[in-house]
Amino acid sequence: MSASLTLVVVMAVLYAVGVFMLLERSMTRVLLGFLLVGNATNLLILIVSGRPGVAPYFGDEGTFADPLPQAFILTSIVITFGVSAFLMALIYRSWRLAHADVVHDDSEDIEVGRRTAAMAIERAVASDDTEFGTRAAAAVADALDLAEQERKEDEESINEQLRMQALHAETDAAERDATEEGK
């Protein structure tokens, strides 16, 4: 079997770019990444299907190409189309509800993750079989607390900026009133 080096390189690039785009937070980029991975998979099936240029069927005794990879590619195209339509519907719904296509972290999922981590810490402290003893469990709990503390500091920073903007707006309004009274 001699595969075309160009097709192999194109397939590898499509997979690489597709996976990179699938890891983004933007739903539109996730859709484009899915389409690229789907096309790369079609190329992979085409590459491994055999020698190119052979007719699907040529006479009774002639060589013929296996039609199964072509059927797989057609099936893959249909499945990719269906999943893409579903993703486009999700993107449209997200845009209509939130006016953004960026996926944000779900606070309930984060809380469930923290509870799971806390339960694992409690089990680790109960068994106390690490070389660090209870200090290792305390370090994990502190790391979770630091993430919460950073979130609170970010909220406080945003609130402070909003207060400063409101204060500047009030002083600007007072100065305008003073200049209008002086005229």
mmCIF file of C-alpha atoms in Angstrom:
data_model
loop_
_atom_site.group_PDB
_atom_site.id
_atom_site.type_symbol
_atom_site.label_atom_id
_atom_site.label_comp_id
_atom_site.label_asym_id
_atom_site.label_seq_id
_atom_site.Cartn_x
_atom_site.Cartn_y
_atom_site.Cartn_z
ATOM 1 C CA MET A 1 0.000 0.000 0.000
ATOM 2 C CA SER A 2 1.442 3.354 -0.976
ATOM 3 C CA ALA A 3 -0.357 6.270 0.600
ATOM 4 C CA SER A 4 0.095 9.735 -0.763
ATOM 5 C CA LEU A 5 2.325 11.736 1.554
ATOM 6 C CA THR A 6 0.346 14.868 0.763
ATOM 7 C CA LEU A 7 -2.898 13.264 1.954
ATOM 8 C CA VAL A 8 -1.230 12.053 5.142
ATOM 9 C CA VAL A 9 0.138 15.536 5.901
ATOM 10 C CA VAL A 10 -3.214 17.185 5.143
ATOM 11 C CA MET A 11 -4.968 14.650 7.385
ATOM 12 C CA ALA A 12 -2.509 15.256 10.235
ATOM 13 C CA VAL A 13 -2.896 19.022 9.949
ATOM 14 C CA LEU A 14 -6.692 18.730 9.903
ATOM 15 C CA TYR A 15 -6.622 16.559 13.022
ATOM 16 C CA ALA A 16 -4.225 18.914 14.821
ATOM 17 C CA VAL A 17 -6.163 22.087 14.023
ATOM 18 C CA GLY A 18 -9.495 20.355 14.673
ATOM 19 C CA VAL A 19 -8.487 19.114 18.117
ATOM 20 C CA PHE A 20 -7.038 22.539 18.975
ATOM 21 C CA MET A 21 -10.322 24.195 18.023
ATOM 22 C CA LEU A 22 -12.369 21.594 19.927
ATOM 23 C CA LEU A 23 -10.587 22.680 23.117
ATOM 24 C CA GLU A 24 -11.712 26.315 22.792
ATOM 25 C CA ARG A 25 -14.556 27.822 24.833
ATOM 26 C CA SER A 26 -16.306 29.354 21.826
ATOM 27 C CA MET A 27 -19.089 27.113 20.522
ATOM 28 C CA THR A 28 -18.494 28.303 16.952
ATOM 29 C CA ARG A 29 -14.868 27.182 17.140
ATOM 30 C CA VAL A 30 -15.963 23.864 18.617
ATOM 31 C CA LEU A 31 -18.247 23.381 15.604
ATOM 32 C CA LEU A 32 -15.449 24.229 13.173
ATOM 33 C CA GLY A 33 -13.101 21.890 15.039
ATOM 34 C CA PHE A 34 -15.657 19.092 14.827
ATOM 35 C CA LEU A 35 -16.010 19.637 11.085
ATOM 36 C CA LEU A 36 -12.226 19.546 10.637
ATOM 37 C CA VAL A 37 -11.910 16.336 12.665
ATOM 38 C CA GLY A 38 -14.745 14.804 10.626
ATOM 39 C CA ASN A 39 -13.016 15.673 7.355
ATOM 40 C CA ALA A 40 -9.699 14.358 8.676
ATOM 41 C CA THR A 41 -11.418 11.086 9.554
ATOM 42 C CA ASN A 42 -12.809 10.863 6.017
ATOM 43 C CA LEU A 43 -9.297 11.361 4.672
ATOM 44 C CA LEU A 44 -7.990 8.681 7.042
ATOM 45 C CA ILE A 45 -10.552 6.188 5.773
ATOM 46 C CA LEU A 46 -9.697 7.154 2.202
ATOM 47 C CA ILE A 47 -5.966 6.700 2.831
ATOM 48 C CA VAL A 48 -6.271 3.270 4.444
ATOM 49 C CA SER A 49 -8.803 2.028 1.875
ATOM 50 C CA GLY A 50 -6.163 0.857 -0.551
ATOM 51 C CA ARG A 51 -4.423 1.764 -3.735
ATOM 52 C CA PRO A 52 -5.951 4.815 -5.440
ATOM 53 C CA GLY A 53 -7.027 4.732 -9.072
ATOM 54 C CA VAL A 54 -8.502 1.245 -9.163
ATOM 55 C CA ALA A 55 -11.998 0.993 -10.616
ATOM 56 C CA PRO A 56 -14.748 -0.171 -8.231
ATOM 57 C CA TYR A 57 -15.521 -3.067 -10.590
ATOM 58 C CA PHE A 58 -13.949 -3.959 -13.905
ATOM 59 C CA GLY A 59 -15.085 -7.133 -15.591
ATOM 60 C CA ASP A 60 -15.267 -10.599 -14.080
ATOM 61 C CA GLU A 61 -11.551 -11.257 -13.697
ATOM 62 C CA GLY A 62 -10.166 -7.756 -13.271
ATOM 63 C CA THR A 63 -9.056 -6.151 -10.033
ATOM 64 C CA PHE A 64 -11.510 -4.032 -8.168
ATOM 65 C CA ALA A 65 -11.500 -1.621 -5.275
ATOM 66 C CA ASP A 66 -13.269 -2.400 -2.035
ATOM 67 C CA PRO A 67 -16.510 -0.349 -1.875
ATOM 68 C CA LEU A 68 -16.748 -0.614 1.934
ATOM 69 C CA PRO A 69 -14.455 2.386 2.699
ATOM 70 C CA GLN A 70 -16.491 4.503 0.317
ATOM 71 C CA ALA A 71 -19.658 3.478 2.178
ATOM 72 C CA PHE A 72 -17.948 4.341 5.485
ATOM 73 C CA ILE A 73 -17.029 7.776 4.168
ATOM 74 C CA LEU A 74 -20.596 8.422 3.007
ATOM 75 C CA THR A 75 -21.897 7.309 6.398
ATOM 76 C CA SER A 76 -19.357 9.526 8.132
ATOM 77 C CA ILE A 77 -20.445 12.500 6.033
ATOM 78 C CA VAL A 78 -24.085 11.961 7.002
ATOM 79 C CA ILE A 79 -23.251 11.586 10.705
ATOM 80 C CA THR A 80 -21.013 14.678 10.638
ATOM 81 C CA PHE A 81 -23.812 16.634 8.968
ATOM 82 C CA GLY A 82 -26.342 15.548 11.608
ATOM 83 C CA VAL A 83 -24.096 16.354 14.572
ATOM 84 C CA SER A 84 -23.126 19.672 12.964
ATOM 85 C CA ALA A 85 -26.792 20.614 12.592
ATOM 86 C CA PHE A 86 -27.332 19.759 16.262
ATOM 87 C CA LEU A 87 -24.296 21.862 17.293
ATOM 88 C CA MET A 88 -25.554 24.774 15.183
ATOM 89 C CA ALA A 89 -28.905 24.550 16.968
ATOM 90 C CA LEU A 90 -27.098 24.634 20.325
ATOM 91 C CA ILE A 91 -25.038 27.632 19.228
ATOM 92 C CA TYR A 92 -28.143 29.464 18.023
ATOM 93 C CA ARG A 93 -29.992 28.724 21.278
ATOM 94 C CA SER A 94 -27.014 29.868 23.322
ATOM 95 C CA TRP A 95 -26.803 33.070 21.310
ATOM 96 C CA ARG A 96 -30.522 33.774 21.723
ATOM 97 C CA LEU A 97 -30.425 33.201 25.494
ATOM 98 C CA ALA A 98 -27.074 34.669 26.520
ATOM 99 C CA HIS A 99 -26.024 36.741 23.477
ATOM 100 C CA ALA A 100 -22.702 34.898 23.540
ATOM 101 C CA ASP A 101 -21.382 31.629 22.222
ATOM 102 C CA VAL A 102 -18.712 31.203 24.893
ATOM 103 C CA VAL A 103 -19.213 28.361 27.339
ATOM 104 C CA HIS A 104 -18.685 29.474 30.927
ATOM 105 C CA ASP A 105 -17.878 27.300 33.898
ATOM 106 C CA ASP A 106 -20.989 26.020 35.617
ATOM 107 C CA SER A 107 -20.924 26.987 39.296
ATOM 108 C CA GLU A 108 -22.878 23.879 40.295
ATOM 109 C CA ASP A 109 -20.379 21.625 38.526
ATOM 110 C CA ILE A 110 -17.508 23.389 40.270
ATOM 111 C CA GLU A 111 -19.248 22.940 43.622
ATOM 112 C CA VAL A 112 -19.771 19.218 42.944
ATOM 113 C CA GLY A 113 -16.086 18.938 42.054
ATOM 114 C CA ARG A 114 -15.102 20.666 45.274
ATOM 115 C CA ARG A 115 -17.347 18.359 47.296
ATOM 116 C CA THR A 116 -15.758 15.353 45.607
ATOM 117 C CA ALA A 117 -12.291 16.738 46.344
ATOM 118 C CA ALA A 118 -13.287 17.432 49.951
ATOM 119 C CA MET A 119 -14.562 13.867 50.361
ATOM 120 C CA ALA A 120 -11.308 12.538 48.902
ATOM 121 C CA ILE A 121 -9.371 14.723 51.358
ATOM 122 C CA GLU A 122 -11.401 13.382 54.265
ATOM 123 C CA ARG A 123 -10.705 9.813 53.167
ATOM 124 C CA ALA A 124 -7.007 10.626 52.776
ATOM 125 C CA VAL A 125 -6.871 12.195 56.240
ATOM 126 C CA ALA A 126 -8.694 9.242 57.744
ATOM 127 C CA SER A 127 -6.235 6.758 56.275
ATOM 128 C CA ASP A 128 -3.168 8.986 56.894
ATOM 129 C CA ASP A 129 -0.948 6.739 54.789
ATOM 130 C CA THR A 130 0.947 9.428 52.883
ATOM 131 C CA GLU A 131 4.488 10.406 53.689
ATOM 132 C CA PHE A 132 3.279 13.941 54.477
ATOM 133 C CA GLY A 133 0.431 12.835 56.754
ATOM 134 C CA THR A 134 -2.366 15.335 57.161
ATOM 135 C CA ARG A 135 -0.308 18.202 55.700
ATOM 136 C CA ALA A 136 -0.892 16.904 52.143
ATOM 137 C CA ALA A 137 -4.667 16.993 52.610
ATOM 138 C CA ALA A 138 -4.411 20.493 54.074
ATOM 139 C CA ALA A 139 -2.453 21.656 51.012
ATOM 140 C CA VAL A 140 -5.210 20.458 48.664
ATOM 141 C CA ALA A 141 -7.880 22.161 50.775
ATOM 142 C CA ASP A 142 -5.817 25.381 50.790
ATOM 143 C CA ALA A 143 -5.521 25.239 46.998
ATOM 144 C CA LEU A 144 -9.309 25.030 46.684
ATOM 145 C CA ASP A 145 -9.647 27.944 49.116
ATOM 146 C CA LEU A 146 -7.155 29.989 47.058
ATOM 147 C CA ALA A 147 -9.259 29.580 43.926
ATOM 148 C CA GLU A 148 -12.323 30.799 45.822
ATOM 149 C CA GLN A 149 -10.306 33.691 47.279
ATOM 150 C CA GLU A 150 -9.108 34.721 43.800
ATOM 151 C CA ARG A 151 -12.701 34.711 42.561
ATOM 152 C CA LYS A 152 -13.767 36.939 45.481
ATOM 153 C CA GLU A 153 -10.857 39.324 44.863
ATOM 154 C CA ASP A 154 -11.857 39.590 41.202
ATOM 155 C CA GLU A 155 -15.439 40.402 42.212
ATOM 156 C CA GLU A 156 -14.219 43.042 44.679
ATOM 157 C CA SER A 157 -11.995 44.573 42.002
ATOM 158 C CA ILE A 158 -14.909 44.801 39.576
ATOM 159 C CA ASN A 159 -17.150 46.323 42.259
ATOM 160 C CA GLU A 160 -14.444 48.887 43.104
ATOM 161 C CA GLN A 161 -14.150 49.851 39.439
ATOM 162 C CA LEU A 162 -17.921 50.278 39.213
ATOM 163 C CA ARG A 163 -17.912 52.473 42.348
ATOM 164 C CA MET A 164 -15.122 54.622 40.909
ATOM 165 C CA GLN A 165 -17.020 55.033 37.629
ATOM 166 C CA ALA A 166 -20.154 56.046 39.544
ATOM 167 C CA LEU A 167 -18.147 58.528 41.644
ATOM 168 C CA HIS A 168 -16.592 60.067 38.528
ATOM 169 C CA ALA A 169 -20.018 60.314 36.908
ATOM 170 C CA GLU A 170 -21.375 62.117 39.994
ATOM 171 C CA THR A 171 -18.471 64.587 40.113
ATOM 172 C CA ASP A 172 -18.793 65.248 36.381
ATOM 173 C CA ALA A 173 -22.514 65.909 36.810
ATOM 174 C CA ALA A 174 -21.822 68.246 39.758
ATOM 175 C CA GLU A 175 -19.210 70.171 37.766
ATOM 176 C CA ARG A 176 -21.606 70.558 34.845
ATOM 177 C CA ASP A 177 -24.312 71.834 37.171
ATOM 178 C CA ALA A 178 -21.867 74.304 38.731
ATOM 179 C CA THR A 179 -20.757 75.628 35.341
ATOM 180 C CA GLU A 180 -24.377 75.941 34.179
ATOM 181 C CA GLU A 181 -25.308 77.905 37.330
ATOM 182 C CA GLY A 182 -22.323 80.186 36.832
ATOM 183 C CA LYS A 183 -23.454 81.158 33.335
#
